[in-house]
Coordinates of C-alpha atoms and ligand atoms in Angstrom, one line a residue:
X213 CA 32.6 13.1 68.2
X214 CA 35.6 15.2 69.4
X215 CA 35.9 19.0 68.8
X216 CA 38.6 21.3 69.2
X217 CA 38.5 24.7 71.3
X218 CA 40.4 27.3 70.4
X219 CA 40.8 30.6 72.2
X220 CA 42.2 33.1 69.5
X221 CA 44.7 35.9 69.3
X222 CA 47.9 34.1 71.5
X223 CA 51.2 34.7 70.4
X224 CA 53.2 31.9 68.8
X225 CA 56.8 31.1 69.4
X226 CA 58.9 28.3 69.4
X227 CA 59.6 25.4 67.1
X228 CA 57.3 22.6 65.8
X229 CA 58.7 19.7 64.3
X230 CA 57.1 18.4 61.1
X231 CA 56.4 14.7 60.6
X232 CA 56.5 12.3 57.9
X233 CA 54.1 12.8 54.7
X234 CA 50.8 11.4 55.0
X235 CA 50.6 11.4 51.3
X236 CA 54.4 9.5 50.6
X237 CA 53.3 7.0 53.7
X238 CA 50.3 5.5 52.1
X239 CA 51.7 4.8 48.7
X240 CA 55.1 3.2 50.5
X241 CA 52.6 1.3 52.6
X242 CA 50.9 -0.2 49.5
X243 CA 54.3 -0.7 47.9
X244 CA 55.0 -3.4 50.7
X245 CA 52.6 -5.7 49.1
X246 CA 54.9 -5.9 45.8
X247 CA 57.3 -8.2 48.0
X248 CA 57.4 -11.3 50.4
X249 CA 60.2 -9.7 52.3
X250 CA 59.5 -6.9 55.2
X251 CA 59.4 -3.3 54.2
X252 CA 60.3 -1.0 57.1
X253 CA 59.4 2.6 57.1
X254 CA 60.5 5.2 59.4
X255 CA 59.0 8.8 59.8
X256 CA 55.7 7.7 59.5
X257 CA 53.1 10.1 60.5
X258 CA 50.7 9.0 63.6
X259 CA 47.4 10.0 61.5
X260 CA 44.2 8.2 60.8
X261 CA 44.8 7.8 57.2
X262 CA 47.9 5.3 57.9
X263 CA 45.6 3.6 60.2
X264 CA 43.3 2.9 57.8
X265 CA 46.0 1.6 55.3
X266 CA 47.1 -0.7 58.2
X267 CA 43.9 -2.4 58.6
X268 CA 43.6 -2.7 54.7
X269 CA 47.0 -4.6 54.8
X270 CA 46.0 -6.6 57.5
X271 CA 43.2 -7.7 55.7
X272 CA 45.1 -8.7 52.7
X273 CA 47.4 -10.9 54.9
X274 CA 50.2 -8.5 55.9
X275 CA 52.1 -9.0 59.2
X276 CA 52.3 -5.8 60.8
X277 CA 54.8 -4.8 63.3
X278 CA 55.1 -1.5 64.9
X279 CA 57.5 -0.9 67.4
X280 CA 57.1 2.8 67.9
X281 CA 54.4 5.2 66.7
X282 CA 56.5 6.6 63.8
X283 CA 57.9 3.1 62.6
X284 CA 56.1 0.3 61.0
X285 CA 57.3 -2.8 59.2
X286 CA 55.2 -4.4 56.7
X287 CA 55.5 -8.3 55.7
X288 CA 53.4 -9.8 53.2
X289 CA 54.7 -13.4 53.0
X290 CA 51.6 -14.5 51.5
X291 CA 48.6 -12.6 50.5
X292 CA 45.3 -13.8 52.0
X293 CA 42.7 -11.8 50.0
X294 CA 43.1 -9.9 47.2
X295 CA 40.0 -7.6 47.8
X296 CA 40.1 -4.0 49.6
X297 CA 36.5 -3.8 50.8
X298 CA 33.9 -1.1 50.9
X299 CA 34.1 -0.2 54.2
X300 CA 37.7 0.9 54.1
X301 CA 37.9 2.1 50.6
X302 CA 34.7 4.7 51.3
X303 CA 36.7 6.1 54.4
X304 CA 40.1 6.6 52.3
X305 CA 40.2 7.0 48.7
X306 CA 43.9 6.3 48.7
X307 CA 43.0 2.8 49.5
X308 CA 42.8 2.3 45.4
X309 CA 46.4 2.5 45.6
X310 CA 46.7 -1.4 46.6
X311 CA 45.1 -1.9 43.2
X312 CA 48.3 -1.7 41.1
X313 CA 50.7 -3.6 43.7
X314 CA 47.8 -6.3 44.1
X315 CA 47.5 -7.0 40.7
X316 CA 51.2 -7.1 39.9
X317 CA 52.1 -9.5 42.6
X318 CA 48.9 -11.7 42.1
X319 CA 47.7 -11.4 38.9
X320 CA 44.1 -10.6 40.5
X321 CA 42.8 -7.5 42.7
X322 CA 39.2 -6.4 43.5
X323 CA 38.8 -2.8 45.0
X324 CA 35.9 -1.4 45.7
X325 CA 35.0 2.0 43.8
X326 CA 35.7 5.0 45.9
X327 CA 32.6 6.6 45.2
X328 CA 32.0 10.2 45.6
X329 CA 34.0 12.5 48.0
X330 CA 33.2 15.5 49.7
X331 CA 35.8 17.5 47.7
X332 CA 34.4 16.5 44.2
X333 CA 33.8 13.3 41.9
X334 CA 37.3 12.1 41.6
X335 CA 37.3 9.6 39.0
X336 CA 40.1 6.7 39.0
X337 CA 39.8 6.3 34.9
X338 CA 43.5 7.1 34.3
X339 CA 44.5 4.0 36.8
X340 CA 41.9 1.7 35.1
X341 CA 43.0 2.6 31.3
X342 CA 47.0 2.5 32.5
X343 CA 46.5 -0.9 34.0
X344 CA 44.7 -2.3 30.9
X345 CA 47.5 -0.8 28.5
X346 CA 49.8 -2.9 30.9
X347 CA 47.9 -6.0 29.8
X348 CA 44.9 -6.5 32.6
X349 CA 41.4 -7.1 31.9
X350 CA 39.4 -4.7 34.0
X351 CA 35.6 -4.8 34.8
X352 CA 33.4 -2.9 37.0
X353 CA 30.7 -5.4 38.8
X354 CA 28.8 -4.8 41.8
X355 CA 30.7 -1.8 42.9
X356 CA 34.1 -3.2 42.3
X357 CA 37.1 -2.8 40.2
X358 CA 37.8 -6.4 39.4
X359 CA 41.5 -6.8 37.6
X360 CA 43.0 -9.7 36.4
X361 CA 46.2 -10.6 34.3
X362 CA 48.1 -13.5 33.0
X363 CA 51.5 -11.3 33.4
X364 CA 51.7 -7.5 32.8
X365 CA 53.7 -6.2 30.1
X366 CA 55.3 -2.8 29.8
X367 CA 53.9 -0.3 27.4
X368 CA 54.0 3.7 26.7
X369 CA 51.1 5.1 28.7
X370 CA 50.2 9.1 28.1
X371 CA 48.0 10.3 31.2
X372 CA 45.2 12.5 30.0
X373 CA 45.1 14.3 33.4
X374 CA 47.9 14.7 35.6
X375 CA 47.0 12.1 38.7
X376 CA 49.0 11.7 41.8
X377 CA 47.7 8.5 42.6
X378 CA 47.6 7.2 39.0
X379 CA 51.1 7.9 38.6
X380 CA 51.8 6.0 41.9
X381 CA 49.6 2.8 40.9
X382 CA 51.1 2.6 37.3
X383 CA 54.5 2.9 38.6
X384 CA 54.2 0.3 41.1
X385 CA 52.6 -1.8 38.7
X386 CA 55.2 -1.3 36.2
X387 CA 57.8 -2.6 38.3
X388 CA 56.8 -6.2 38.2
X389 CA 55.7 -5.9 34.4
X390 CA 57.8 -7.8 31.7
X391 CA 59.9 -5.1 29.9
X392 CA 60.0 -1.3 29.6
X393 CA 57.1 0.8 30.8
X394 CA 57.2 4.7 29.9
X395 CA 54.6 7.0 31.8
X396 CA 54.0 10.4 30.2
X397 CA 52.3 13.5 31.8
X398 CA 53.2 12.2 35.2
X399 CA 52.6 13.8 38.3
X400 CA 55.6 15.5 39.6
X401 CA 55.2 15.7 43.4
X402 CA 57.7 14.8 45.9
X403 CA 55.6 12.0 47.3
X404 CA 56.3 10.3 44.0
X405 CA 60.0 10.9 44.2
X406 CA 59.9 9.3 47.5
X407 CA 57.9 6.3 46.3
X408 CA 60.2 5.8 43.6
X409 CA 63.0 6.1 46.0
X410 CA 61.6 3.0 48.2
X411 CA 60.8 1.4 45.3
X412 CA 64.6 1.2 43.9
X413 CA 65.8 0.4 47.5
X414 CA 63.4 -3.0 46.7
X415 CA 65.0 -3.6 43.6
X416 CA 63.0 -1.7 41.0
X417 CA 64.5 0.4 38.0
X418 CA 63.1 3.4 37.8
X419 CA 64.1 6.9 36.0
X420 CA 62.6 10.0 35.8
X421 CA 60.4 10.1 39.1
X422 CA 59.9 13.8 40.1
X423 CA 59.6 14.6 36.1
X424 CA 56.7 14.5 33.7
X425 CA 58.2 11.3 32.1
X426 CA 59.0 8.0 34.2
X427 CA 60.6 4.9 32.7
X428 CA 60.4 1.4 34.6
X429 CA 62.5 -1.5 33.7
X430 CA 60.4 -4.6 35.1
X431 CA 61.9 -6.9 37.3
X432 CA 60.9 -10.6 38.3
X433 CA 60.9 -10.1 41.9
X434 CA 61.5 -6.9 44.4
X435 CA 63.2 -7.8 47.9
X436 CA 62.9 -6.0 51.7
X437 CA 63.9 -2.7 52.3
X438 CA 64.0 -0.1 54.9
X439 CA 63.1 3.7 54.1
X440 CA 62.4 7.0 55.7
X441 CA 59.5 8.8 54.4
X442 CA 59.9 12.5 53.3
X443 CA 58.5 15.1 55.5
X444 CA 55.0 16.4 55.2
X445 CA 55.0 19.9 53.0
X446 CA 51.3 20.3 53.7
X447 CA 51.8 20.0 57.4
X448 CA 54.6 22.1 57.2
X449 CA 53.0 25.0 55.1
X450 CA 50.0 24.8 57.6
X451 CA 52.1 25.7 60.3
X452 CA 53.9 28.4 58.1
X453 CA 50.5 30.1 57.8
X454 CA 50.2 29.6 61.6
X455 CA 53.2 31.7 61.8
X456 CA 52.3 34.1 59.0
X457 CA 48.9 34.6 61.3
X458 CA 50.1 34.7 64.9
X459 CA 53.9 34.4 64.9
X460 CA 56.3 36.3 67.0
X461 CA 58.9 33.8 65.8
X462 CA 57.9 30.3 65.2
X463 CA 60.7 27.7 63.5
X464 CA 59.4 24.9 61.5
X465 CA 61.9 22.3 61.8
X466 CA 62.9 18.7 60.2
X467 CA 60.8 19.9 56.9
X468 CA 62.1 20.4 53.1
X469 CA 61.4 24.2 52.0
X470 CA 62.6 23.4 48.9
X471 CA 59.0 21.3 48.3
X472 CA 57.1 24.4 49.3
X473 CA 58.6 26.9 47.1
X474 CA 55.0 27.8 45.7
X475 CA 54.0 28.6 48.8
X476 CA 57.0 30.4 50.3
X477 CA 56.8 32.5 47.2
X478 CA 53.4 33.9 47.6
X479 CA 54.0 34.4 51.4
X480 CA 56.8 36.7 50.4
X481 CA 54.7 38.6 47.8
X482 CA 52.0 39.4 50.0
X483 CA 54.4 40.6 52.8
X484 CA 55.0 37.7 55.4
X485 CA 58.7 37.6 56.6
X486 CA 60.3 34.4 56.3
X487 CA 63.7 32.9 56.4
X488 CA 64.3 29.9 54.5
X489 CA 66.9 27.4 55.8
X490 CA 68.2 23.7 54.4
X491 CA 65.6 21.7 56.6
X492 CA 63.7 24.7 58.6
X493 CA 61.6 27.6 58.2
X494 CA 61.1 30.6 60.3
X495 CA 58.2 33.0 60.1
X496 CA 56.7 35.8 61.8
X497 CA 53.5 37.9 61.4
X498 CA 54.2 41.0 59.6
X499 CA 53.9 44.7 61.1
X500 CA 52.1 46.1 58.4
X501 CA 49.1 44.7 56.5
X502 CA 49.5 41.8 54.0
X503 CA 48.8 42.8 50.7
X504 CA 46.0 40.6 48.4
X505 CA 47.0 38.4 45.7
X506 CA 45.9 36.0 43.1
X507 CA 46.3 32.4 43.3
X508 CA 45.5 29.1 41.1
X509 CA 46.0 25.6 42.4
X510 CA 47.6 23.3 39.8
X511 CA 49.9 20.2 40.0
X512 CA 53.5 20.5 41.4
X513 CA 55.7 22.4 41.3
X514 CA 52.6 25.1 41.3
X515 CA 50.4 26.1 44.3
X516 CA 49.0 22.8 45.7
X517 CA 45.4 22.3 46.1
X518 CA 46.1 21.0 49.5
X519 CA 47.0 24.2 50.8
X520 CA 44.4 26.2 49.3
X521 CA 41.8 26.5 52.1
X522 CA 44.5 27.3 54.8
X523 CA 45.9 30.3 52.7
X524 CA 42.5 31.3 52.0
X525 CA 42.2 31.8 55.9
X526 CA 45.5 33.8 55.7
X527 CA 44.1 36.2 53.2
X528 CA 41.1 37.0 55.2
X529 CA 43.9 39.2 57.1
X530 CA 45.3 40.7 53.9
X531 CA 44.3 44.0 52.6
X532 CA 42.3 44.3 49.1
X533 CA 40.8 41.5 47.2
X534 CA 42.3 38.3 46.8
X535 CA 41.3 35.8 44.1
X536 CA 41.7 31.8 44.9
X537 CA 41.2 29.6 41.8
X538 CA 40.7 25.9 42.5
X539 CA 41.9 24.0 39.4
X540 CA 42.1 20.5 40.6
X541 CA 39.0 19.8 42.4
X542 CA 35.5 21.1 41.8
X543 CA 33.9 21.3 44.9
X544 CA 36.7 22.3 47.2
X545 CA 35.4 25.7 49.0
X546 CA 33.3 24.4 51.6
X547 CA 35.6 26.2 54.2
X548 CA 34.5 29.3 52.8
X549 CA 30.9 29.2 54.4
X550 CA 32.5 28.2 57.6
X551 CA 35.0 31.1 57.4
X552 CA 32.3 33.3 56.9
X553 CA 30.7 32.6 59.9
X554 CA 33.7 33.6 61.6
X555 CA 33.6 37.0 59.9
X556 CA 35.5 36.3 56.8
X557 CA 34.1 38.3 53.6
X558 CA 34.3 35.8 50.7
X559 CA 32.3 35.4 47.7
X560 CA 32.1 32.3 45.6
X561 CA 32.1 32.3 41.7
X562 CA 32.1 28.9 40.1
X563 CA 36.0 27.7 40.9
X564 CA 36.9 31.0 42.4
X565 CA 36.9 32.5 45.6
X566 CA 37.3 36.2 46.4
X567 CA 38.2 37.2 49.5
X568 CA 38.0 40.8 50.6
X569 CA 40.3 41.7 53.6
X570 CA 41.3 42.4 56.0
X571 CA 38.5 41.4 58.3
X572 CA 38.8 40.8 62.1
X573 CA 37.4 37.6 62.6
X574 CA 35.4 36.4 65.6
X575 CA 35.0 33.1 67.2
X576 CA 32.1 30.9 67.1
X577 CA 31.0 27.6 66.2
X578 CA 32.1 26.0 62.9
X579 CA 32.2 22.6 61.3
X580 CA 35.2 20.7 59.7
X581 CA 34.0 19.2 56.4
X582 CA 37.2 17.6 55.0
X583 CA 40.8 17.6 55.8
X584 CA 42.4 20.9 54.5
X585 CA 39.2 22.6 55.4
X586 CA 39.3 21.7 58.8
X587 CA 43.1 23.1 59.1
X588 CA 41.8 26.4 57.9
X589 CA 39.4 26.6 60.5
X590 CA 42.2 25.9 63.2
X591 CA 44.0 28.7 61.5
X592 CA 41.0 31.2 61.5
X593 CA 40.4 30.2 64.8
X594 CA 44.0 31.2 66.1
X595 CA 43.4 34.6 64.5
X596 CA 39.7 35.0 65.8
X597 CA 38.8 37.0 69.0
X598 CA 37.5 34.6 71.5
X599 CA 36.4 30.9 71.3
X600 CA 36.3 29.0 68.1
X601 CA 34.6 25.5 68.6
X602 CA 35.4 23.3 65.6
X603 CA 32.9 20.1 65.2
X604 CA 33.9 16.9 63.3
X605 CA 37.7 17.0 64.3
X606 CA 38.1 13.3 62.9
X607 CA 38.4 15.4 59.3
X608 CA 41.9 16.8 61.0
X609 CA 42.9 13.6 62.4
X610 CA 43.0 11.8 59.0
X611 CA 46.2 13.7 58.1
X612 CA 47.7 16.1 61.0
X613 CA 49.3 14.5 63.8
X614 CA 48.7 15.5 67.2
X615 CA 47.5 19.1 66.0
X616 CA 46.5 20.3 69.4
X617 CA 49.7 19.2 71.0
X618 CA 52.0 20.9 68.6
X619 CA 49.8 24.1 68.1
X620 CA 49.7 24.3 71.9
X621 CA 53.5 23.6 72.0
X622 CA 53.9 27.3 70.2
X623 CA 51.7 28.8 72.5
X624 CA 48.3 28.7 71.3
X625 CA 45.2 28.0 73.3
X626 CA 43.9 24.8 71.9
X627 CA 42.0 22.2 73.5
X628 CA 40.3 18.7 72.5
X629 CA 37.1 17.4 74.1
X630 CA 34.4 15.1 73.3
Ligands
UD1_867 C1 46.4 13.2 45.9 C2 46.3 13.5 47.3 C3 45.4 14.5 47.5 C4 45.7 15.8 46.7 C5 45.7 15.2 45.2 C6 46.2 16.5 44.2 C7 47.2 11.4 48.0 C8 47.1 10.3 49.1 N1 46.4 12.2 48.0 O1 45.1 13.0 45.5 O2 46.0 14.9 48.9 O3 44.7 16.7 47.1 O4 46.6 14.3 44.9 O5 47.2 16.9 44.5 O6 48.4 11.6 47.8 N2 41.6 12.6 38.1 C9 41.0 11.9 37.0 N3 41.2 10.8 36.4 C10 41.9 9.8 37.3 C11 42.6 10.5 38.4 C12 42.4 11.6 38.8 O7 40.1 12.9 35.9 O8 41.8 8.6 37.0 C13 41.5 13.9 38.5 C14 40.9 14.1 39.6 O9 39.4 14.0 39.8 C15 41.3 15.5 39.9 C16 42.7 15.4 39.3 O10 42.7 14.4 38.4 O11 40.6 16.4 39.3 C17 43.9 15.3 40.4 O12 43.5 14.2 41.2 P1 44.9 13.1 41.6 O13 46.2 13.6 41.4 O14 44.7 11.6 41.0 O15 44.5 13.1 43.1 P2 44.5 11.9 44.1 O16 45.7 10.9 43.5 O17 43.4 11.2 44.3

């Protein structure tokens, strides 16, 4: 199993280029199942989850051509299977995104239940209820969601919980449903807008993606398209925090700062110096101490749960008592005890982490427990005195492309070894 060795306290300078968003690439790849024509995606990030989705599509009969690391053409002339097996779904929950497209195209889909996940229960009841309202018969048997339909029909569906994957699954299914579908209380993440852009290029008729109400007018068929994946706001945010911790002058390029408003607001309030451009950000570590803050995670456009762990690493360096409340996932503080091994002073009280700072961190062995938790350990390693060894780096590889190269490009001392 790969590990990362980081020698901390190296100043960071220069620029880092942000890749395409993992969380936009995965639904876009699933959407390719909606047509028998080629879908070409560019700016695809070179991360493991994309590899897992590619393997799933291959199983389903998709022909995959990948002329370069960041481009992929997916053609599903004919479906070879309608089943997403356990061994793929268990490694990546986002596999459930094939449910809507398979059902809409094929009238049948079997997707293994994702099961528990390190960061919480993560149910998919909203996906299932929505598909039923579109006219699917759904049963849960032998650990599989088995969905069938004679043909989907539009409906008005109000989500009980704001769900990114649920919004995406239903938006995709509704594209091939008869008549109009109205989705209410939708997630508003930029990745949903990006998916809607791709679907529109494929011939779908969608209004309101990015707002809480999405209207889809079903069409008989969708066609091939080419689409560039939106930049990864979480990757950009992670490098922003690296720059806030150790940057002399770090420039983050090819990103969309407008998607990072909740984070840049907080960084500004705690005293990080930032320059926000059209498609770039510049950041340097503050000369004075940062100040503590209270932050709560919430659906977009509020502060993302996917940045909570990285922000916690930064708040260990802020003067005073910071409070971080996690409202989206119930078990997403596993990085707190690992950060404590590096010297952080963090108390956990239910869904709230109380961070006392500033504390000097000192390198030691730590364990990555999930994707974003791993990123927070890398960030802590950058600011810690001496050597930090991070085990189970595969969590990081699921969602960050070439992280050691990108960090090293900024002047960090980071090395991967087996
Ligand atoms: C997506 C992101 C993930 C991010 C999360 C929240 C992808 C591939 N993953 O995950 O990185 O952390 O959004 O921003 O885009 N819920 C239900 N019932 C459902 C569905 C969800 O109760 O049917 C709950 C979940 O348990 C959770 C909350 O809703 O508490 C948000 O989950 P959701 O937005 O669905 O997350 P994902 O789409 O799985």
